[in-house]
mmCIF file of C-alpha atoms and ligand atoms in Angstrom:
data_model
loop_
_atom_site.group_PDB
_atom_site.id
_atom_site.type_symbol
_atom_site.label_atom_id
_atom_site.label_comp_id
_atom_site.label_asym_id
_atom_site.label_seq_id
_atom_site.Cartn_x
_atom_site.Cartn_y
_atom_site.Cartn_z
ATOM 1 C CA MET A 27 -1.092 5.595 -7.151
ATOM 2 C CA ILE A 28 -3.174 6.023 -4.460
ATOM 3 C CA ILE A 29 -4.273 2.901 -2.417
ATOM 4 C CA GLY A 30 -6.595 3.074 0.482
ATOM 5 C CA ASN A 31 -6.533 0.564 3.249
ATOM 6 C CA TRP A 32 -9.667 0.219 5.232
ATOM 7 C CA LYS A 33 -8.187 -2.224 7.670
ATOM 8 C CA CYS A 34 -11.130 -3.976 9.709
ATOM 9 C CA ASN A 35 -13.552 -1.151 9.130
ATOM 10 C CA GLY A 36 -16.688 -0.672 6.595
ATOM 11 C CA SER A 37 -19.943 -1.829 6.643
ATOM 12 C CA ASN A 38 -22.942 -1.675 3.797
ATOM 13 C CA GLU A 39 -24.057 1.671 4.751
ATOM 14 C CA MET A 40 -20.364 3.273 4.918
ATOM 15 C CA ILE A 41 -20.067 1.811 1.277
ATOM 16 C CA VAL A 42 -22.919 3.370 -0.106
ATOM 17 C CA SER A 43 -22.125 6.513 1.522
ATOM 18 C CA TRP A 44 -18.140 6.308 0.487
ATOM 19 C CA CYS A 45 -18.872 5.870 -2.991
ATOM 20 C CA ALA A 46 -21.502 8.629 -3.290
ATOM 21 C CA ASP A 47 -18.890 11.104 -1.348
ATOM 22 C CA TYR A 48 -15.867 10.235 -3.541
ATOM 23 C CA ASP A 49 -17.870 10.474 -6.581
ATOM 24 C CA ARG A 50 -19.092 13.973 -5.744
ATOM 25 C CA GLU A 51 -15.598 15.294 -4.841
ATOM 26 C CA LEU A 52 -13.589 13.693 -7.459
ATOM 27 C CA ASN A 53 -12.566 16.013 -10.205
ATOM 28 C CA GLY A 54 -11.611 13.476 -12.779
ATOM 29 C CA ASN A 55 -8.709 10.950 -12.377
ATOM 30 C CA ASP A 56 -5.977 9.928 -14.713
ATOM 31 C CA ALA A 57 -3.941 7.939 -11.623
ATOM 32 C CA TYR A 58 -4.045 4.423 -10.597
ATOM 33 C CA VAL A 59 -6.472 4.726 -7.529
ATOM 34 C CA ALA A 60 -7.983 1.875 -5.490
ATOM 35 C CA VAL A 61 -9.077 0.885 -2.025
ATOM 36 C CA ALA A 62 -8.514 -2.578 0.001
ATOM 37 C CA PRO A 63 -11.643 -2.845 1.960
ATOM 38 C CA PRO A 64 -12.229 -6.059 3.856
ATOM 39 C CA SER A 65 -12.148 -8.634 1.210
ATOM 40 C CA ILE A 66 -16.013 -9.723 2.408
ATOM 41 C CA TYR A 67 -16.863 -6.592 1.090
ATOM 42 C CA PHE A 68 -15.387 -6.772 -2.248
ATOM 43 C CA SER A 69 -18.786 -7.402 -3.997
ATOM 44 C CA LYS A 70 -20.392 -4.730 -2.044
ATOM 45 C CA PHE A 71 -17.892 -2.172 -3.024
ATOM 46 C CA ASN A 72 -18.058 -3.294 -6.617
ATOM 47 C CA SER A 73 -21.947 -2.827 -6.939
ATOM 48 C CA GLU A 74 -21.711 0.501 -5.614
ATOM 49 C CA ASN A 75 -18.704 1.442 -7.397
ATOM 50 C CA LYS A 76 -20.110 0.677 -10.724
ATOM 51 C CA LEU A 77 -22.648 3.501 -10.128
ATOM 52 C CA SER A 78 -19.883 5.879 -9.002
ATOM 53 C CA ASN A 79 -16.483 7.097 -10.386
ATOM 54 C CA ILE A 80 -13.872 3.806 -11.231
ATOM 55 C CA VAL A 81 -11.861 3.164 -8.388
ATOM 56 C CA GLY A 82 -9.963 -0.321 -8.211
ATOM 57 C CA TRP A 83 -10.102 -2.442 -5.351
ATOM 58 C CA GLY A 84 -7.446 -5.023 -4.011
ATOM 59 C CA ALA A 85 -6.883 -6.980 -0.948
ATOM 60 C CA GLN A 86 -5.249 -6.377 2.638
ATOM 61 C CA ASP A 87 -3.419 -9.242 2.855
ATOM 62 C CA VAL A 88 -3.283 -12.989 1.377
ATOM 63 C CA ASP A 89 -2.223 -16.285 2.344
ATOM 64 C CA HIS A 90 0.457 -17.907 0.303
ATOM 65 C CA LEU A 91 -1.222 -21.756 0.177
ATOM 66 C CA ASP A 92 -4.603 -23.052 0.202
ATOM 67 C CA GLY A 93 -6.934 -26.093 1.448
ATOM 68 C CA SER A 94 -6.940 -27.024 5.137
ATOM 69 C CA ARG A 95 -6.293 -23.152 6.528
ATOM 70 C CA THR A 96 -9.267 -22.093 7.989
ATOM 71 C CA GLY A 97 -9.926 -18.244 7.914
ATOM 72 C CA ALA A 98 -7.176 -17.916 4.713
ATOM 73 C CA ILE A 99 -8.141 -16.617 1.582
ATOM 74 C CA SER A 100 -5.830 -17.838 -1.584
ATOM 75 C CA VAL A 101 -3.953 -16.264 -4.469
ATOM 76 C CA ASP A 102 -6.241 -18.072 -6.835
ATOM 77 C CA MET A 103 -9.369 -16.858 -4.725
ATOM 78 C CA LEU A 104 -8.088 -13.174 -5.141
ATOM 79 C CA VAL A 105 -7.514 -13.961 -9.024
ATOM 80 C CA ASP A 106 -11.200 -15.063 -9.142
ATOM 81 C CA THR A 107 -12.267 -11.855 -7.616
ATOM 82 C CA GLU A 108 -10.271 -9.699 -10.481
ATOM 83 C CA CYS A 109 -8.886 -7.669 -7.511
ATOM 84 C CA GLY A 110 -6.040 -5.310 -8.803
ATOM 85 C CA PHE A 111 -3.627 -5.610 -5.822
ATOM 86 C CA SER A 112 -2.730 -7.283 -2.704
ATOM 87 C CA ILE A 113 -0.695 -5.782 0.257
ATOM 88 C CA ILE A 114 1.493 -7.562 1.966
ATOM 89 C CA GLY A 115 3.905 -7.280 4.911
ATOM 90 C CA HIS A 116 1.749 -4.314 6.661
ATOM 91 C CA SER A 117 3.159 -3.686 10.161
ATOM 92 C CA GLU A 118 -0.062 -4.611 11.755
ATOM 93 C CA ARG A 119 0.201 -7.907 10.293
ATOM 94 C CA ARG A 120 3.852 -8.277 11.364
ATOM 95 C CA GLN A 121 3.047 -7.203 15.112
ATOM 96 C CA ILE A 122 -0.379 -8.377 15.590
ATOM 97 C CA PHE A 123 -0.154 -11.691 13.777
ATOM 98 C CA ASN A 124 3.473 -12.533 14.222
ATOM 99 C CA GLU A 125 4.297 -12.361 10.668
ATOM 100 C CA ASP A 126 7.818 -12.372 9.622
ATOM 101 C CA ASN A 127 10.131 -11.966 6.506
ATOM 102 C CA SER A 128 10.503 -15.706 5.417
ATOM 103 C CA LEU A 129 6.446 -15.935 5.465
ATOM 104 C CA ILE A 130 6.284 -12.464 3.740
ATOM 105 C CA ARG A 131 8.905 -13.906 1.183
ATOM 106 C CA GLU A 132 6.274 -16.805 0.465
ATOM 107 C CA LYS A 133 3.242 -14.420 0.003
ATOM 108 C CA LEU A 134 5.619 -12.283 -2.421
ATOM 109 C CA LYS A 135 6.447 -15.491 -4.478
ATOM 110 C CA SER A 136 2.854 -16.513 -4.343
ATOM 111 C CA LEU A 137 1.822 -13.240 -5.778
ATOM 112 C CA ASN A 138 4.492 -12.193 -8.181
ATOM 113 C CA LYS A 139 3.383 -12.055 -12.127
ATOM 114 C CA ARG A 140 -0.219 -12.998 -10.691
ATOM 115 C CA ILE A 141 -1.570 -9.986 -8.779
ATOM 116 C CA MET A 142 0.062 -6.683 -8.263
ATOM 117 C CA THR A 143 1.982 -6.768 -4.897
ATOM 118 C CA ILE A 144 2.463 -3.924 -2.442
ATOM 119 C CA LEU A 145 5.110 -4.807 0.116
ATOM 120 C CA CYS A 146 4.872 -2.737 3.209
ATOM 121 C CA ILE A 147 8.129 -1.908 5.060
ATOM 122 C CA GLY A 148 9.136 0.579 7.720
ATOM 123 C CA GLU A 149 11.087 1.160 10.994
ATOM 124 C CA ALA A 150 9.918 1.349 14.394
ATOM 125 C CA LYS A 151 10.524 4.502 16.538
ATOM 126 C CA GLU A 152 13.614 3.391 18.409
ATOM 127 C CA GLU A 153 14.822 2.040 15.124
ATOM 128 C CA ASN A 154 14.538 5.536 13.796
ATOM 129 C CA ASP A 155 15.881 7.169 16.937
ATOM 130 C CA LYS A 156 18.692 5.007 16.750
ATOM 131 C CA GLY A 157 19.661 5.998 13.215
ATOM 132 C CA ILE A 158 19.282 2.612 11.828
ATOM 133 C CA THR A 159 16.183 3.145 9.392
ATOM 134 C CA LYS A 160 18.189 2.020 6.400
ATOM 135 C CA ASP A 161 19.402 -1.218 8.013
ATOM 136 C CA VAL A 162 16.118 -2.081 9.104
ATOM 137 C CA LEU A 163 14.721 -1.508 5.650
ATOM 138 C CA LYS A 164 17.414 -3.349 4.089
ATOM 139 C CA ASP A 165 16.543 -6.346 5.925
ATOM 140 C CA GLN A 166 13.011 -6.126 5.107
ATOM 141 C CA LEU A 167 13.865 -5.923 1.458
ATOM 142 C CA GLU A 168 16.177 -9.077 1.507
ATOM 143 C CA ILE A 169 12.431 -10.896 0.816
ATOM 144 C CA VAL A 170 13.202 -9.945 -3.012
ATOM 145 C CA ASN A 171 16.752 -11.210 -3.364
ATOM 146 C CA GLY A 172 17.036 -13.392 -6.391
ATOM 147 C CA LEU A 173 13.294 -13.012 -7.455
ATOM 148 C CA GLU A 174 12.571 -12.052 -11.015
ATOM 149 C CA LEU A 175 9.815 -9.331 -9.904
ATOM 150 C CA ASP A 176 6.892 -8.319 -11.827
ATOM 151 C CA THR A 177 7.228 -4.774 -13.335
ATOM 152 C CA GLU A 178 4.121 -4.000 -11.300
ATOM 153 C CA PHE A 179 5.869 -4.820 -8.091
ATOM 154 C CA THR A 180 5.299 -1.912 -5.570
ATOM 155 C CA VAL A 181 6.950 -1.042 -2.096
ATOM 156 C CA ALA A 182 4.900 0.951 0.563
ATOM 157 C CA TYR A 183 7.212 2.864 3.050
ATOM 158 C CA GLU A 184 5.378 3.148 6.404
ATOM 159 C CA PRO A 185 7.511 3.857 9.468
ATOM 160 C CA VAL A 186 5.533 2.196 12.152
ATOM 161 C CA TRP A 187 5.642 5.395 14.451
ATOM 162 C CA ALA A 188 3.835 7.370 11.717
ATOM 163 C CA ILE A 189 0.817 4.858 11.218
ATOM 164 C CA GLY A 190 -2.126 6.476 12.810
ATOM 165 C CA SER A 191 -0.287 8.903 15.163
ATOM 166 C CA GLY A 192 -0.399 12.156 13.188
ATOM 167 C CA LEU A 193 3.578 12.198 13.118
ATOM 168 C CA THR A 194 5.230 11.978 10.011
ATOM 169 C CA PRO A 195 9.069 12.167 8.617
ATOM 170 C CA GLU A 196 9.857 15.387 6.856
ATOM 171 C CA PRO A 197 9.190 15.094 3.131
ATOM 172 C CA LYS A 198 12.757 15.426 2.249
ATOM 173 C CA ASP A 199 13.669 12.440 4.327
ATOM 174 C CA ILE A 200 10.922 10.338 2.816
ATOM 175 C CA ASN A 201 12.470 11.133 -0.595
ATOM 176 C CA GLU A 202 15.953 10.231 0.545
ATOM 177 C CA ILE A 203 14.592 6.863 1.982
ATOM 178 C CA HIS A 204 12.450 6.244 -1.226
ATOM 179 C CA LYS A 205 15.581 6.817 -3.285
ATOM 180 C CA TYR A 206 17.465 4.121 -1.212
ATOM 181 C CA ILE A 207 14.436 1.149 -1.306
ATOM 182 C CA LYS A 208 14.430 1.733 -5.226
ATOM 183 C CA ASP A 209 18.082 1.350 -5.248
ATOM 184 C CA VAL A 210 18.082 -1.532 -2.840
ATOM 185 C CA VAL A 211 15.063 -3.494 -4.781
ATOM 186 C CA GLN A 212 16.948 -2.566 -8.209
ATOM 187 C CA SER A 213 20.314 -4.065 -7.098
ATOM 188 C CA ASN A 214 18.750 -7.196 -5.263
ATOM 189 C CA SER A 215 16.209 -8.162 -7.672
ATOM 190 C CA GLU A 216 17.112 -10.860 -10.447
ATOM 191 C CA ASN A 217 15.420 -8.470 -13.280
ATOM 192 C CA ASN A 218 17.160 -5.155 -11.580
ATOM 193 C CA LEU A 219 13.714 -3.542 -11.294
ATOM 194 C CA SER A 220 13.196 -0.273 -9.799
ATOM 195 C CA PRO A 221 9.958 -0.484 -7.960
ATOM 196 C CA LYS A 222 7.495 1.977 -7.689
ATOM 197 C CA VAL A 223 7.616 3.454 -3.947
ATOM 198 C CA LEU A 224 4.371 4.748 -2.215
ATOM 199 C CA TYR A 225 4.521 6.718 0.887
ATOM 200 C CA GLY A 226 2.179 5.637 4.106
ATOM 201 C CA GLY A 227 1.734 6.892 7.559
ATOM 202 C CA SER A 228 -0.854 9.652 8.738
ATOM 203 C CA VAL A 229 -1.316 11.094 5.027
ATOM 204 C CA THR A 230 -4.268 13.359 4.842
ATOM 205 C CA ASP A 231 -5.596 15.788 2.448
ATOM 206 C CA LYS A 232 -3.708 18.640 4.598
ATOM 207 C CA ASN A 233 -0.128 17.280 4.142
ATOM 208 C CA ALA A 234 -0.644 15.183 0.965
ATOM 209 C CA GLU A 235 0.955 17.725 -1.474
ATOM 210 C CA SER A 236 4.191 17.945 0.397
ATOM 211 C CA PHE A 237 4.841 14.425 -0.084
ATOM 212 C CA PHE A 238 3.478 14.245 -3.763
ATOM 213 C CA LYS A 239 5.715 16.850 -4.814
ATOM 214 C CA GLU A 240 9.026 14.778 -3.851
ATOM 215 C CA GLU A 241 10.592 13.557 -6.720
ATOM 216 C CA PHE A 242 10.808 9.541 -5.516
ATOM 217 C CA VAL A 243 7.257 9.730 -4.041
ATOM 218 C CA ASP A 244 4.966 7.778 -6.487
ATOM 219 C CA GLY A 245 1.891 7.844 -4.177
ATOM 220 C CA ALA A 246 0.635 6.997 -1.024
ATOM 221 C CA LEU A 247 -1.304 4.220 0.869
ATOM 222 C CA ILE A 248 -3.509 5.879 3.514
ATOM 223 C CA GLY A 249 -5.157 4.197 6.264
ATOM 224 C CA GLY A 250 -7.598 6.334 8.247
ATOM 225 C CA ALA A 251 -8.105 9.265 5.455
ATOM 226 C CA SER A 252 -9.047 6.713 3.148
ATOM 227 C CA LEU A 253 -12.322 5.845 5.244
ATOM 228 C CA ASP A 254 -14.183 8.990 4.283
ATOM 229 C CA GLY A 255 -14.774 9.110 0.367
ATOM 230 C CA SER A 256 -14.657 12.959 0.062
ATOM 231 C CA THR A 257 -11.147 12.969 1.878
ATOM 232 C CA TYR A 258 -9.830 10.453 0.067
ATOM 233 C CA ALA A 259 -11.229 12.074 -3.470
ATOM 234 C CA LYS A 260 -9.573 15.266 -2.128
ATOM 235 C CA ILE A 261 -6.338 13.364 -1.790
ATOM 236 C CA VAL A 262 -6.498 12.114 -5.532
ATOM 237 C CA ASN A 263 -7.454 15.418 -6.467
ATOM 238 C CA ILE A 264 -4.284 16.809 -4.984
ATOM 239 C CA PHE A 265 -2.209 13.804 -6.509
ATOM 240 C CA ASN A 266 -3.663 14.343 -9.832
ATOM 241 C CA GLY A 267 -2.819 17.990 -9.608
ATOM 242 C CA ILE A 268 0.675 17.655 -9.199
ATOM 243 C CA ASP A 269 2.976 18.093 -12.137
ATOM 244 C CA LYS A 270 6.359 16.121 -11.818
HETATM 245 P P1 PGA B 18 -2.896 5.735 8.416
HETATM 246 O O1 PGA B 18 -2.509 4.476 8.059
HETATM 247 O O2 PGA B 18 -2.934 6.346 7.075
HETATM 248 O O3 PGA B 18 -4.170 5.812 9.340
HETATM 249 O O4 PGA B 18 -1.470 6.396 9.293
HETATM 250 C C1 PGA B 18 -1.645 3.887 7.130
HETATM 251 C C2 PGA B 18 -1.509 2.479 7.070
HETATM 252 O O5 PGA B 18 -1.418 1.840 7.867
HETATM 253 O O6 PGA B 18 -1.452 2.038 5.959
#
């Protein structure tokens, strides 16, 4: 699974060139591939995408309620757009918009079994330096406790210090953390689900292969490198070329 997170980037012009570039570069595809444009561009993305190769689309975030909540987009609205997934818990939402675990759990509960959820978790640099990465991730994963999770529930492991920095953990360390995440979710969820785990943080067409080769890396969540259609297609090509 390869997911592109465009964050607050994109324009009508960018979407036209993105789809053309992606189509040109792609060698065929058998994985689930999608991007999360700003939701206001869903229909533009879709209309260009139909002329191009098939790429799914989804949301960067969602609100767990509806009604008098200016600026919010609800789960029902996402269902109406027929989008394929929603990201929740991205570190930028946690830091800039002060989202905490209890709010993210509400989002997870409202999406669960309706829209595929991609839950982002990750430790800060200081936490990594202190050697408490697993403790931090375990705390963030508490939000699945006692929930019967949708079988498509997915986690994205995104060390905060790796996002947009050009820095990444070693592939073998990512692999170990992914195994840990699968084990924690499996033991804490009601239905003992072992989720797919994506790696995110400075993934490019240059380093993607080293991550994809690892046993417990089920794909990637890609920010900056997803903004260029041909670079994104190159990463998808690499993913499709790995035989695991
Ligand atoms: P990046 O972002 O690929 O630009 O590091 C990843 C993310 O924030 O999801």
